[in-house]
Structure formats: structure tokens, C-alpha cells
Amino acid sequence: MKQSRRRALKAGGGAGVLALLCAAGVVSPGDVLAQSGNQAAFAMKTVREAMRALGAQAPAVSAAIQIKASEIAENGAVVPISIESKLPGTESITLLIEKNPNPLAASFTIPAGTEPNVSTRVKIGESSDVYALVKAEGKFYMAKKEIKITLGGCGG
Amino acid sequence: MRRREFLGALAAAAALGAPLGAARAQAARSLYDPPPFGNVSFLHFTDCHAQLLPTYFREPSANIGVGDAAGRAPHLVGEHLLRHAGIPVGSPEAHAFTYLDFEAAARRYGKLGGFAHLATLVKRTRAARPGALLLDGGDTWQGSATALWTRGQDMIEAQKLLGVDLMTAHWEFTYGEKRVQEAVKGLAPIEFLAQNVKTADFNDPVFKPYVMREMNGVPVAVIGQAFPYTPIANPRHFVAEWTFGIQETDLQKIVDEVRAGGARAVVLLSHNGMDVDVKLAGRVRGIDAILGGHTHDGVPVPLVVGNSGGKTIVANSGCNGKFLSVLDLEVKGTGVTDFRYRLLPVFSNLLPPDPAMQALIERVRAPYKAKLEEPLAVTEGLLYRRGNFNGSFDQLILDALMAVKDAEIGFSPGFRWGTTLLPGQPILREHLMDQTAITYPQVTLSEPTGAEIKAILEDVCDNLFNPDPYLQQGGDMVRVGGMTYACDPAAKIGARVFDFRIRNKLIEADKRYKLVGWAPVAEGAKGEPVWDVVEHYLKDRKTIPARSPNVPKLIGVERNAGLA
């Protein structure tokens, strides 16, 4: 099972990941791509503007949201980030990269009954705070983590 | 009080240059027979960097701590360290743990380490601690000519004979995924542990994360933590299919799992580096002790860090085979109740070589002996590497690269391994390899702008002095030749390094400069191996005058206990 997953990924590259996860029923294409209503938010230049465009005004920091990512990115071009929400009634999970030209990197709607745990890979140009914005029972919450981008070398 | 006794006996036998006598035997007994304690024991060495023979290794005179780490172990050098640990100035232990009066002390007390001497000490310590596990923190398969030429095989044989039970890794990975997998297959009975190495695609574990063993009726768990930043600090293409990182959440899950499975003592065999270990110990619950490495800190007195689950002992066992950690735990029904810890310096003059290990070392060296022992030049000064900013051996490498490649600026990586040579010693080929034996040795030329040079130095400096240990990589600052600069370690990235000058003339942001470096992390880099370039220079010069390393003008750290 594991081996075939891996072969499929190698063959298909990035698109393969998406196709396969969709095929496996993890997410539907509509969840992965921006909902039409979010398009304005994706165009925003700052985290604050993007959050506002999504309707989030000063979201509260919540310890029930966990961002899982390496403290120092192994490769800034593809940084794996997972976000898990333990907030009851989680409706959406949004990822924002503060220092990217357009901070809003991905937004996932979470259908009722789905485990609110998403993973994606994003490009990060320079060391930056990343934000996880979660909408749960109609209210917005967030968590933050710093990810460092470095040239590498010279270690140890 | 025991510390004082053994120091006293050692001081009495301080004239170790004298023939083997009663005083020396007495010193060895006091030093190497610490009374056993408790019911569970771990022996640990780390970062030996493939040094099979005894060596000189000068500890740093610059190991600056910033943020919470300022003034705290391991960021104490010289007399600061001696005062903190209660070690008398001029004692053999002072020589093992510090750079103080290095040349004279090295001549008096002799070389440290060597697997034949380490083997004797391991046997002796184990005899008094039946069932003790021997842990190897990694950086074992890299650092010498023979390790590079046999792709770590000489060290694997030595590890087996030494009786290593468990290991984790860092530089091992620079032989590439395939070699590591193949070597791990042939490693039994040694187990290779790394909870934080996963496949890059689906995050599946690549290695066994931990083992459970029973020691004197007590179930214990040892979890492996490989160097988290291997694909960043070293070329990523060697481990393209794997991902690393600290992976705190997964570590917590494993600790909870082994506790639930009955482990009454939990040890993390870590290659995080000491500052990372200290931070981690405050955040992860349920680890009794972290036996750590990577940052090459010989820390005589371990730290005890509190967290929401209790307390965690954090130790770091130095490098180059200089030290053996002995951790004795008293474990009762509820868990660990008390401990004793010693970091024993391996004085090759005090410990007779183990004959079987000596024979193995001679056997693995035999095919290469003439090549290894060919003299390239004689050094008039002390040659060493370790230190935050530069060492005289790195300066020699920089001088050689700049001269041979006709470059105005030289960069040499801030590695912490590499042996030391005393004035008057011949520089043998194997000594040069001790400084350079890596799988990406290419010398490269480039023409960066002044602005790019600043960006590189800021980036590397942040990996050393970011106040958050999780954002450090555990190496030292890139060594810089041909150019002077100033450094304010406590400043933020972007403002930490400045005032770059070549022959006192400020460098210009838009102007390009010819720069020579080595150890490129990019895949496909071309260039002569650094050892060939430096050898050419050494053979040409024959006598190498003493040189002082080019170090930046330091700002704001005059009172830092990590700076002599």
C-alpha cells in the first residue's frame, strides 16, 4: 500500500498528491481550491487585510489550534504545514504566510463530520510568522508559528 | 566531595609525563572507578568524529550564549567553566574541559580519547555496572580519512567491538540514504534510533524510534533523536526522500507511549545540540535524562530542567572520544528518584589500550598507512579549529584557498570537529583530512556582491545566535578570510554583522568580489577537493608559521562568560 502510494506520487509530482488525496476521498476539489467568495481574500497583501476579507476581525488566539511545521524549513519552496483544530464545530481552516506577497496561502472548508486536520505544502520566500485561522461555530480563532527560511550549510 | 577526592588524587599525579607509577595508577583508580549508584546505568559518548586514535583537541575560548543561554552551561569557557564546576586551575580535568594554557597542558597530560583507551574505560565502567547500556550519540562515521574512504565501515566495526548498544546520527546521513540504509542493515546488534526522521511524502518513520530494554529488572526506554536540521546544515540532496525536524509533538506521543508501556526510566539519546535539548526538556514531559551531543560541549555538571511532568537531566558529552558519560539512576516503583553523573575524560596516558581494539585499529589503518602518515609540512604554531568565529587551522585553510585560487575573500564552514596540532608537530595527510573529510569537499569560486556577502553572513550568524535555540543549527560562524567585520551577537538578523572591510577599505554593496569557499550544499557543485588544494599549499610552504585567526570585532559581549 505504502509503496504504491509513493510510486504514484513520484510519477505524478505535485499534481499527483492532490489527485490522489481527492480520489481517496480525503477532500473534494472544491475544498482545496479557493471558494469563489474567498477570491478577494487571496489577493490581499497583508495578513490583516486577508483576515478582514474573510470576515475575521481580531480573532482570539486559541490553544486548541495546532500548527505542525519544522521550525526551520528544509526547503523554502515546499514547506509542509499541518493544521489541526480541536475547536468544536470547526467550519474552515485557513493558512496565511505573513511575509509572502499574498499572505493567504490556502483555505479549507470542513464539512460537518470531517476531522478538522489539514496538510499542505507552501512556498515561503523568507522567514515569516504563519497563521492558522479557524472558523468554528461562526466565530474566528487563530494560532501563530514562526518558520525560518535559511540558506543552509555550515552546520555542525 | 567525591569530586574533590578524585581531583586531589589526579593533582598528586599531575606529572603524568613521569613513568607509569603508583601515583598514576592511584589517579586512574580515583578518576575511573566512580562508585556505582542506583540500579540503572547508561554510558554515553558522542561526536567522536571517527577519531580512532588519541588526539589533542582544544576546547573553545569563544562559545557565546545569547538570550536565556547567556552565562549558563554550555556557554562557559576557560575559568568561568572551572569556577562553575569546581575544577582546580592547572588540573588534568581543567585541561580536558578548557583551552587554558593549552600547549603546556597538552604536553603535560598527553592526548585524550582513542578507541583502544575508550574501550578499556568502557569495560572497566561496565564491570561495576552490570547491564549498563552504551549509547553513541552519532557523528561517529565521519571525521577522518579512513572513515571517509571506507564510508564509515571502519567505525562500524569499532562500534561493534566497543559494545555500543544504541546509536543515533547526523553526519552519518552525508553518505546518502542508500549507504545509511545498507549500513543500518549490517549494524546488529547495535540499533539505530531516530524518532524524527520520516519519509518526505507520507511522513512514515524511516528508522526505529525507540527501544524498550530491561535493566536489572527495571523496564527502561531509550528514544533516538537525530540531528533535526540535517537537510539544512548539510546538503539536502543526500537525504532528499527524508524529512527531519525536532518533532516535539511526536516525541511527546512516544514518551507517553513508552510510559504507558511500563518504562520506569526514559532517556532521550539526542543529537539536537545542548541549547535545543535544554528548551525541549522544558516543554516535553516524562523524559528523565537527555544524553546529548552535536554542539560538542563537554559539560562537567549537567543541567536539571523542570517541566510540567517533573524534571529532566540534560547532559552533553563533548566530542572526539575525549569523554565518556556515566549516568547512574536510582529507579524505584514510581520512577527515577536520584542520580549520579560523571563526565570522565579519556586520558590515553592513564588508560592502557585495549588489545583487541588496538588490533582492529591497526587492521583498518593498514591498507592506508603510508598515505595517512605522509608529512605535508611542519607547523610552528598551535593549529586548532573549535570556537565561535575562527580557529588557526581554519585560518590556514582560508589562507591556502585564497592563495591557490587567487581570491580576495575566503569562506570556510563553521564545523566544530577537527583535531588540534601542537607547535613543532608535522602536519600529516590524516591531520588535514581530520579537518576536511566530508562527502562534499568541492572548492568553489563565486563573485557575490557586497550586499550578498552581508546576507550570507547574517544568515549564518542567525543560525548561531538566534535567541530561540530551535532556530539555531549548532554549528559555528563561517570562517572569513581576507575581510574584516564586526559582530553584535545580541542584535537581530540584519543588524548583527557590519563594517565589512578589505584591507581597511569598506566593501561596497553593489560591487562584486572574488570569493573562494568549500563544502557547497547545492547539488552538482563542481570543484577540486579542498584537501588537494590545501595539500598543494602545505607542500609548497613546508614550514607553516604560527598564525592568529581573523575574528570579527565583537560588540556587546565583553562580559559574556562564553568569551575569554
XYZ file of C-alpha atoms in Angstrom:
720
model
C 0.000 0.000 0.000
C 2.685 2.444 1.085
C 4.873 1.583 -1.882
C 2.125 2.134 -4.405
C 1.265 5.487 -2.849
C 4.846 6.505 -3.197
C 5.131 5.372 -6.807
C 2.003 7.243 -7.727
C 3.360 10.380 -6.129
C 6.696 10.148 -7.849
C 5.012 9.675 -11.186
C 2.578 12.500 -10.754
C 4.595 15.052 -8.835
C 2.653 17.750 -7.041
C -0.485 17.266 -9.066
C -0.377 13.603 -8.174
C -0.637 14.353 -4.471
C -3.724 16.391 -4.966
C -5.345 13.984 -7.367
C -4.656 11.044 -5.125
C -5.922 12.653 -1.948
C -9.062 13.674 -3.761
C -9.504 10.216 -5.220
C -9.123 8.743 -1.762
C -11.977 10.885 -0.597
C -9.936 12.906 1.852
C -11.029 16.208 0.400
C -13.108 17.300 -2.531
C -11.634 19.613 -5.165
C -13.958 22.372 -4.106
C -12.452 22.338 -0.616
C -8.926 22.653 -1.854
C -9.410 25.426 -4.333
C -10.481 28.806 -3.174
C -14.174 29.171 -2.816
C -15.369 31.895 -5.115
C -16.207 34.078 -2.138
C -12.614 33.916 -0.922
C -11.021 35.228 -4.040
C -10.776 38.765 -2.757
C -9.034 37.496 0.360
C -6.415 35.652 -1.716
C -5.497 38.913 -3.433
C -4.815 40.827 -0.224
C -1.299 41.960 0.608
C -1.314 41.715 4.402
C -2.497 39.169 6.949
C -4.839 41.733 8.473
C -6.485 42.605 5.160
C -6.834 38.955 4.215
C -8.404 38.072 7.551
C -10.767 41.028 7.257
C -11.757 39.952 3.753
C -12.701 36.567 5.223
C -14.791 38.305 7.852
C -12.369 37.730 10.726
C -11.962 40.821 12.907
C -9.261 40.390 15.591
C -9.663 36.635 16.049
C -8.870 35.278 19.513
C -5.696 33.194 19.980
C -6.654 29.595 20.734
C -4.549 26.789 22.167
C -6.971 24.338 20.540
C -5.377 25.063 17.162
C -2.093 23.394 16.458
C 0.280 24.269 13.624
C 2.719 21.488 12.835
C 5.738 22.500 10.759
C 9.501 22.414 11.018
C 10.905 25.407 12.907
C 13.478 25.822 10.151
C 12.199 24.899 6.689
C 14.182 22.173 4.944
C 13.269 23.704 1.587
C 11.501 27.050 1.365
C 9.997 26.088 -1.996
C 7.893 23.301 -0.457
C 7.246 23.699 3.249
C 4.905 21.049 4.675
C 2.422 22.549 7.151
C -0.360 20.754 9.015
C -3.091 22.459 10.977
C -5.321 20.686 13.426
C -8.294 22.259 15.159
C -9.827 20.823 18.288
C -12.480 23.542 18.371
C -15.978 22.077 18.268
C -17.925 22.955 15.148
C -14.881 23.816 13.026
C -16.129 25.047 9.647
C -12.966 26.234 7.922
C -9.185 26.304 8.304
C -7.144 28.991 6.576
C -3.370 29.286 6.296
C -1.657 32.658 5.993
C 2.059 33.348 5.499
C 2.763 36.857 6.745
C 5.821 37.706 4.613
C 4.600 36.194 1.339
C 3.460 38.720 -1.300
C -0.077 37.383 -0.897
C -0.308 36.007 2.636
C -3.397 33.828 2.157
C -1.943 30.508 1.008
C -4.784 28.011 1.412
C -8.311 27.835 2.756
C -10.158 24.627 3.515
C -13.842 24.273 4.274
C -14.510 21.470 6.714
C -17.805 19.691 6.084
C -19.655 18.602 9.212
C -18.409 15.234 10.456
C -14.926 15.718 8.962
C -11.883 15.645 11.200
C -10.504 19.225 11.139
C -6.929 18.288 10.292
C -5.406 19.532 7.039
C -1.964 19.359 5.473
C -0.486 21.231 2.567
C 2.846 22.390 1.193
C 3.524 26.029 0.539
C 6.290 28.223 -0.791
C 7.743 30.621 1.760
C 10.104 33.299 0.466
C 11.655 34.469 3.721
C 11.461 33.754 7.458
C 7.909 34.517 8.487
C 5.154 34.016 11.003
C 2.464 31.703 9.705
C -1.126 31.966 10.920
C -3.816 29.340 11.164
C -7.241 30.955 11.110
C -10.107 28.713 12.159
C -13.817 29.429 11.921
C -15.787 27.423 14.466
C -19.466 27.825 15.292
C -19.461 31.093 13.413
C -16.515 32.633 15.288
C -12.865 33.083 14.273
C -9.839 31.878 16.224
C -6.142 31.767 15.365
C -2.711 30.356 16.168
C 0.716 31.541 15.049
C 4.120 29.938 14.486
C 7.411 31.255 13.147
C 9.059 29.388 10.296
C 12.625 30.242 9.462
C 13.994 30.150 5.931
C 17.769 29.887 5.712
C 20.484 29.453 3.101
C 21.820 26.413 4.927
C 25.277 24.959 5.158
C 27.967 25.415 7.773
C 26.316 23.184 10.359
C 27.927 21.040 12.967
C 33.185 15.524 48.000
C 33.902 12.578 45.736
C 34.779 15.018 43.005
C 37.279 16.647 45.348
C 38.864 13.311 46.261
C 39.440 12.289 42.714
C 40.699 15.711 41.738
C 43.127 15.589 44.623
C 44.493 12.253 43.543
C 44.801 13.481 39.993
C 46.604 16.607 41.053
C 49.011 14.424 43.013
C 49.704 12.530 39.827
C 49.769 15.677 37.759
C 53.246 14.971 36.491
C 51.877 12.447 34.072
C 54.975 12.807 31.962
C 56.688 10.741 34.642
C 56.959 6.977 34.134
C 53.906 4.885 34.937
C 53.917 4.561 38.657
C 51.858 4.129 41.769
C 50.662 7.738 41.668
C 49.342 7.344 38.173
C 47.581 4.094 38.962
C 46.080 5.770 42.022
C 44.934 8.695 39.863
C 43.347 6.318 37.376
C 41.547 4.487 40.168
C 40.171 7.684 41.663
C 39.161 9.064 38.299
C 37.871 5.968 36.627
C 36.252 3.979 39.405
C 33.360 6.186 40.494
C 31.318 4.139 42.963
C 28.266 2.626 41.302
C 24.935 4.071 42.324
C 21.309 3.060 41.879
C 20.080 0.240 39.694
C 20.095 1.592 36.129
C 23.144 2.949 34.277
C 23.816 4.492 30.912
C 27.227 5.135 29.383
C 27.346 7.686 26.596
C 29.828 9.142 24.155
C 29.058 11.303 21.155
C 30.518 13.167 18.200
C 33.743 11.153 18.205
C 34.062 12.114 14.522
C 35.749 8.868 13.655
C 38.850 9.573 15.742
C 40.130 6.065 16.401
C 43.473 7.303 17.725
C 44.094 9.565 20.736
C 44.223 13.227 19.729
C 44.687 16.728 21.022
C 41.500 18.767 20.955
C 41.471 22.356 22.159
C 38.152 23.364 23.700
C 36.804 26.783 22.653
C 37.734 30.173 24.037
C 34.599 31.578 22.367
C 31.279 29.808 22.939
C 28.956 32.754 23.459
C 25.472 32.191 24.818
C 22.689 34.628 23.973
C 19.219 35.115 25.443
C 18.447 32.643 28.214
C 21.639 30.744 27.437
C 23.956 33.647 28.334
C 26.186 32.772 31.267
C 24.776 29.259 31.511
C 26.315 25.878 30.627
C 27.415 25.092 27.997
C 28.245 28.747 27.319
C 31.037 28.968 29.878
C 34.646 28.932 28.735
C 38.002 28.766 30.484
C 37.998 29.942 34.078
C 34.246 30.575 34.032
C 33.724 26.881 33.400
C 36.263 25.827 36.034
C 34.652 28.049 38.685
C 31.188 26.783 37.814
C 32.236 23.131 38.035
C 34.662 23.488 40.944
C 37.639 22.275 38.920
C 41.094 23.492 40.071
C 43.112 25.559 37.596
C 46.037 23.580 36.205
C 44.488 20.181 36.957
C 44.203 17.447 34.335
C 40.447 17.963 34.322
C 40.968 21.674 33.620
C 42.972 20.622 30.584
C 40.276 18.238 29.392
C 37.450 20.772 29.719
C 39.103 24.060 28.725
C 41.553 25.717 26.342
C 43.579 27.176 29.250
C 47.354 27.075 28.810
C 46.625 24.560 26.094
C 50.034 23.785 24.684
C 51.814 23.302 28.025
C 48.922 21.300 29.485
C 48.700 19.124 26.378
C 52.392 18.309 26.650
C 51.972 17.545 30.353
C 48.817 15.434 30.242
C 49.102 13.901 26.783
C 46.450 13.090 24.238
C 42.827 12.279 25.005
C 40.483 9.720 23.554
C 41.315 6.915 21.179
C 39.019 3.942 20.816
C 41.517 1.499 22.372
C 41.660 3.625 25.533
C 37.933 4.314 25.456
C 37.338 0.551 25.179
C 39.347 -0.044 28.361
C 37.315 2.595 30.170
C 34.005 1.216 28.889
C 34.919 -2.290 30.082
C 36.044 -1.025 33.450
C 32.930 1.106 33.975
C 30.587 -1.629 32.784
C 32.181 -4.239 35.034
C 30.940 -2.244 38.016
C 27.523 -1.672 36.398
C 26.150 -4.951 35.082
C 23.577 -4.425 32.359
C 24.573 -0.815 31.653
C 23.727 0.309 28.115
C 26.338 2.065 25.956
C 24.813 4.836 23.858
C 26.515 6.517 20.898
C 25.107 9.931 20.011
C 26.261 9.871 16.378
C 28.780 11.737 14.220
C 30.704 8.520 14.519
C 31.126 7.534 10.863
C 32.589 10.871 9.692
C 35.615 12.990 10.522
C 38.676 11.001 9.475
C 40.300 9.858 6.261
C 39.664 6.183 6.934
C 36.004 6.790 7.767
C 35.543 8.704 4.505
C 37.438 6.144 2.444
C 35.529 3.189 3.927
C 32.226 5.105 4.064
C 32.048 4.629 7.797
C 32.808 0.921 7.788
C 35.931 1.225 9.964
C 33.860 2.974 12.605
C 31.019 0.482 12.455
C 33.480 -2.307 13.233
C 34.933 -0.260 16.080
C 31.453 0.493 17.464
C 30.598 -3.193 17.491
C 33.806 -4.146 19.248
C 33.349 -1.318 21.735
C 29.961 -2.753 22.609
C 27.707 0.109 21.531
C 24.070 -0.855 22.132
C 22.184 2.044 20.579
C 23.020 4.976 18.343
C 21.504 7.970 16.604
C 23.039 10.098 13.868
C 23.847 13.267 11.964
C 26.914 13.253 9.700
C 26.209 9.580 9.004
C 23.464 10.879 6.677
C 26.013 12.651 4.458
C 26.907 9.268 2.985
C 23.446 9.330 1.445
C 20.201 7.474 2.078
C 21.312 4.294 0.356
C 24.547 3.895 2.289
C 22.829 4.661 5.596
C 20.110 2.061 4.945
C 22.684 -0.521 3.941
C 24.913 0.233 6.949
C 21.960 0.090 9.351
C 21.079 -3.368 7.988
C 24.542 -4.606 8.917
C 24.662 -2.854 12.251
C 23.195 -5.531 14.520
C 23.399 -5.921 17.464
C 23.582 -2.117 17.509
C 20.187 -0.487 16.987
C 19.910 2.785 15.049
C 17.236 5.033 16.576
C 15.665 8.209 15.169
C 12.105 9.190 16.022
C 12.383 12.368 13.948
C 13.339 11.011 10.534
C 10.307 10.411 8.319
C 9.669 9.898 4.633
C 9.119 13.229 2.890
C 5.960 12.056 1.136
C 3.776 10.389 3.765
C 5.676 11.046 6.962
C 6.264 7.344 7.605
C 9.065 6.536 10.084
C 12.337 5.561 8.390
C 14.081 4.147 11.468
C 13.075 2.566 14.722
C 12.098 5.464 17.003
C 12.901 3.839 20.363
C 13.694 0.604 22.194
C 12.466 -0.816 25.463
C 15.010 -2.817 27.453
C 15.034 -4.334 30.886
C 17.952 -3.455 33.138
C 18.257 -5.214 36.492
C 14.531 -5.860 36.443
C 13.677 -2.257 35.552
C 11.997 -1.575 32.198
C 13.722 1.384 30.522
C 13.151 3.147 27.205
C 15.679 4.908 25.013
C 14.358 7.194 22.269
C 16.592 8.346 19.407
C 16.653 11.934 18.168
C 18.784 12.502 15.068
C 20.114 15.963 14.202
C 16.911 17.852 13.307
C 18.469 20.145 10.730
C 20.491 17.646 8.702
C 18.916 18.628 5.326
C 19.591 22.309 6.061
C 23.050 22.291 7.596
C 24.284 19.615 5.183
C 23.329 19.024 1.540
C 19.652 18.127 1.271
C 20.231 16.028 -1.838
C 21.888 13.331 0.300
C 18.568 12.771 2.102
C 16.102 14.022 -0.499
C 13.424 11.457 0.370
C 13.549 12.074 4.112
C 12.408 14.854 6.364
C 13.794 15.695 9.788
C 12.943 18.408 12.341
C 12.602 18.467 16.119
C 9.092 16.980 16.038
C 8.204 17.732 19.627
C 4.589 16.543 19.322
C 5.599 13.131 18.004
C 8.283 12.882 20.679
C 5.718 13.578 23.396
C 3.493 10.854 21.958
C 6.366 8.360 22.089
C 7.268 9.292 25.656
C 3.630 8.825 26.678
C 3.538 5.526 24.812
C 6.660 4.082 26.484
C 5.475 5.295 29.886
C 2.125 3.620 29.280
C 4.064 0.528 28.207
C 5.724 0.364 31.606
C 9.046 2.181 31.140
C 10.191 3.458 34.518
C 13.191 5.356 33.172
C 13.124 7.211 29.853
C 16.273 8.519 28.160
C 16.491 10.613 25.002
C 19.637 9.846 23.001
C 19.848 13.204 21.290
C 21.794 14.906 18.542
C 19.856 18.159 18.966
C 22.645 20.237 20.464
C 22.636 21.329 24.084
C 20.599 24.544 23.818
C 17.875 22.753 21.856
C 17.898 19.972 24.447
C 17.508 22.486 27.275
C 14.492 24.095 25.583
C 12.992 20.718 24.710
C 13.456 19.480 28.286
C 11.273 22.343 29.478
C 8.483 21.505 27.031
C 8.291 17.707 26.753
C 7.116 15.756 29.809
C 8.307 12.395 31.029
C 11.958 12.227 29.906
C 14.293 11.505 32.812
C 17.539 12.323 31.043
C 18.747 13.674 27.736
C 22.173 12.380 26.785
C 23.077 14.881 24.116
C 25.680 15.852 21.563
C 26.095 17.826 18.338
C 27.337 21.066 19.900
C 30.474 19.296 21.203
C 30.049 20.701 24.699
C 31.959 18.874 27.392
C 29.724 19.829 30.320
C 31.049 18.525 33.647
C 27.860 19.320 35.594
C 24.570 18.520 33.853
C 21.594 20.874 33.965
C 18.344 19.802 35.573
C 15.370 21.355 33.789
C 11.858 21.488 35.216
C 8.744 20.859 33.122
C 5.074 20.155 33.692
C 5.785 16.442 34.225
C 8.759 16.729 36.584
C 12.458 17.167 35.916
C 14.838 16.250 33.117
C 18.613 15.911 33.377
C 20.361 17.470 30.359
C 23.920 16.344 29.683
C 26.278 16.823 26.742
C 29.285 14.582 26.387
C 31.801 16.598 24.386
C 33.450 15.233 21.261
C 36.387 13.470 19.616
C 36.208 10.497 22.004
C 37.576 12.743 24.764
C 34.856 11.858 27.256
C 32.644 9.056 28.500
C 29.426 9.989 30.312
C 28.350 7.773 33.180
C 24.761 8.273 34.297
C 23.621 6.173 37.258
C 19.913 6.310 38.104
C 18.123 5.133 41.194
C 14.782 3.849 39.946
C 12.031 2.868 42.344
C 8.430 1.818 41.782
C 7.383 5.331 40.834
C 10.326 6.091 38.593
C 13.681 7.850 38.909
C 14.318 9.122 42.434
C 18.005 10.134 42.349
C 21.047 10.143 40.095
C 24.819 10.488 39.870
C 26.543 11.778 36.757
C 30.190 11.909 35.722
C 31.783 13.051 32.502
C 35.047 11.131 32.512
C 37.943 12.482 30.425
C 39.654 9.669 28.495
C 43.352 10.318 29.238
C 45.234 7.954 26.980
C 48.201 8.035 29.367
C 46.096 6.770 32.256
C 44.155 4.055 30.447
C 46.083 1.186 28.854
C 44.887 0.433 25.309
C 42.508 -2.478 24.912
C 44.483 -5.037 22.858
C 41.561 -6.212 20.710
C 40.561 -2.646 19.812
C 44.186 -1.705 19.195
C 44.462 -4.615 16.766
C 41.278 -3.576 14.978
C 42.510 -0.008 14.601
C 45.829 -1.208 13.190
C 43.993 -3.516 10.805
C 41.673 -0.813 9.415
C 44.564 1.619 9.033
C 46.975 -0.847 7.464
C 45.867 -0.509 3.810
C 46.120 3.297 4.029
C 49.013 3.696 6.445
C 51.578 5.259 4.127
C 49.035 7.654 2.678
C 47.708 8.655 6.097
C 51.099 9.271 7.624
C 52.735 11.220 4.811
C 54.023 14.518 6.233
C 52.882 17.562 4.249
C 54.523 20.330 6.307
C 55.519 21.249 9.853
C 53.527 23.715 11.908
C 55.310 26.299 14.026
C 52.145 27.380 15.799
C 49.196 25.720 17.523
C 46.605 24.597 14.979
C 43.033 24.189 16.225
C 39.539 24.758 14.903
C 36.905 24.967 17.626
C 35.496 28.385 18.555
C 32.529 30.552 17.549
C 34.324 32.618 14.918
C 37.567 31.084 13.721
C 40.471 28.819 14.598
C 44.074 28.794 13.468
C 43.551 25.621 11.402
C 40.640 27.245 9.569
C 42.777 30.327 9.032
C 45.405 28.094 7.444
C 42.736 26.556 5.180
C 41.483 30.035 4.240
C 44.994 31.298 3.541
C 45.669 28.256 1.376
C 42.414 28.568 -0.582
C 42.814 32.300 -1.179
C 46.449 31.896 -2.241
C 45.961 28.907 -4.538
C 42.703 30.167 -6.063
C 43.724 33.830 -6.119
C 40.592 35.073 -4.334
C 40.259 38.209 -2.225
C 37.795 36.680 0.268
C 37.650 33.150 1.656
C 34.807 31.335 3.464
C 35.276 28.115 5.420
C 32.376 26.367 7.181
C 31.990 26.625 10.956
C 32.423 22.948 11.714
C 33.133 22.024 15.322
C 35.124 18.855 14.649
C 38.785 18.660 13.658
C 41.787 17.810 15.802
C 44.491 20.062 17.209
C 48.222 20.066 16.462
C 50.913 21.395 18.788
C 53.744 23.667 17.653
C 56.511 21.635 16.055
C 54.269 18.747 15.022
C 54.328 17.561 11.440
C 51.037 18.065 9.585
C 50.343 14.579 8.262
C 47.849 13.961 5.488
C 45.463 12.439 8.002
C 45.570 15.622 10.083
C 44.472 17.613 7.055
C 41.721 15.047 6.471
C 40.638 15.431 10.130
C 39.624 18.972 9.137
C 38.154 18.253 5.730
C 36.923 14.662 5.353
C 33.405 15.202 4.024
C 31.428 13.874 1.080
C 31.002 17.361 -0.463
C 34.569 18.707 -0.374
C 34.479 20.799 -3.559
C 36.241 24.148 -3.619
C 34.078 26.734 -5.357
C 34.689 30.223 -6.702
C 31.972 32.842 -6.950
C 31.600 36.579 -7.346
C 28.932 37.777 -4.946
C 28.148 41.446 -4.404
C 28.903 43.141 -1.107
C 25.177 43.009 -0.317
C 25.089 39.267 -0.956
C 28.112 38.734 1.281
C 26.314 40.583 4.070
C 23.171 38.483 3.521
C 25.145 35.226 3.760
C 26.939 36.268 6.930
C 23.696 37.492 8.547
C 22.030 34.183 7.724
C 24.817 32.024 9.145
C 25.193 34.256 12.197
C 21.465 33.934 12.948
C 21.850 30.164 12.905
C 24.364 30.608 15.716
C 22.932 33.485 17.768
C 19.172 33.455 17.307
C 17.941 33.635 20.915
C 15.481 30.801 20.203
C 17.521 27.565 20.278
C 15.012 25.870 17.969
C 16.141 28.313 15.282
C 19.837 27.542 15.723
C 21.714 24.856 13.838
C 24.521 24.148 16.239
C 27.481 24.945 14.035
C 29.816 27.907 14.456
C 30.127 31.067 12.379
C 31.507 30.724 8.867
C 35.217 31.479 8.982
C 36.114 34.534 6.943
C 39.480 35.295 5.372
C 40.634 38.426 3.574
C 37.898 40.598 5.026
C 37.289 42.050 8.484
C 33.891 42.729 10.035
C 32.132 43.494 13.278
C 29.553 41.338 15.018
C 26.982 42.129 17.689
C 25.657 38.670 18.659
C 22.707 40.054 20.646
C 21.393 42.108 17.696
C 18.633 40.859 15.409
C 19.171 39.324 11.991
C 20.024 42.088 9.543
C 21.868 44.140 12.154
C 24.218 41.541 13.584
C 27.176 41.876 11.217
C 28.512 45.067 9.648
C 31.575 47.166 8.831
C 32.958 44.792 6.181
C 36.392 45.837 5.020
C 39.098 44.524 2.738
C 42.494 45.949 3.670
C 40.639 48.534 5.737
C 38.547 49.711 2.770
C 34.774 49.347 3.202
C 33.260 46.855 0.817
C 30.548 48.192 -1.482
C 27.046 46.761 -1.671
C 26.900 46.691 -5.485
C 30.471 45.705 -6.217
C 31.385 42.053 -6.880
C 34.192 40.302 -5.021
C 36.053 37.113 -5.845
C 35.225 34.617 -3.122
C 36.582 31.125 -2.553
C 34.765 28.610 -0.358
C 34.264 24.894 0.100
C 31.589 22.409 1.201
C 28.795 23.584 -1.133
C 25.339 22.321 -0.165
C 23.944 22.650 -3.697
C 23.698 19.502 -5.767
C 26.098 19.124 -8.670
C 28.667 21.670 -7.459
C 31.993 21.177 -9.191
C 35.477 21.833 -7.881
C 38.711 20.297 -6.650
C 38.513 18.610 -3.226
C 39.617 21.026 -0.529
C 42.259 18.597 0.773
C 44.063 18.655 -2.581
C 44.161 22.449 -2.674
C 45.415 22.774 0.905
C 47.927 19.951 0.444
C 49.366 21.768 -2.548
C 49.842 24.867 -0.378
C 51.356 22.950 2.550
C 53.851 21.036 0.414
C 54.835 24.251 -1.275
C 55.445 26.084 2.032
C 56.913 23.114 4.027
C 57.002 25.219 7.215
C 53.808 26.832 8.413
C 54.379 29.869 10.622
C 52.094 30.481 13.594
C 49.030 32.470 12.600
C 46.309 34.181 14.512
C 42.804 33.651 13.237
C 40.903 36.550 11.694
C 37.973 37.132 14.041
C 35.340 39.866 13.904
C 35.356 42.830 16.215
C 32.826 41.761 18.832
C 30.300 44.157 20.273
C 28.293 43.902 23.468
C 29.719 40.613 24.742
C 32.713 41.861 26.759
C 31.270 40.361 29.945
C 29.883 37.195 28.406
C 31.104 34.087 30.264
C 31.331 32.326 26.913
C 34.157 34.557 25.765
C 37.711 34.548 27.070
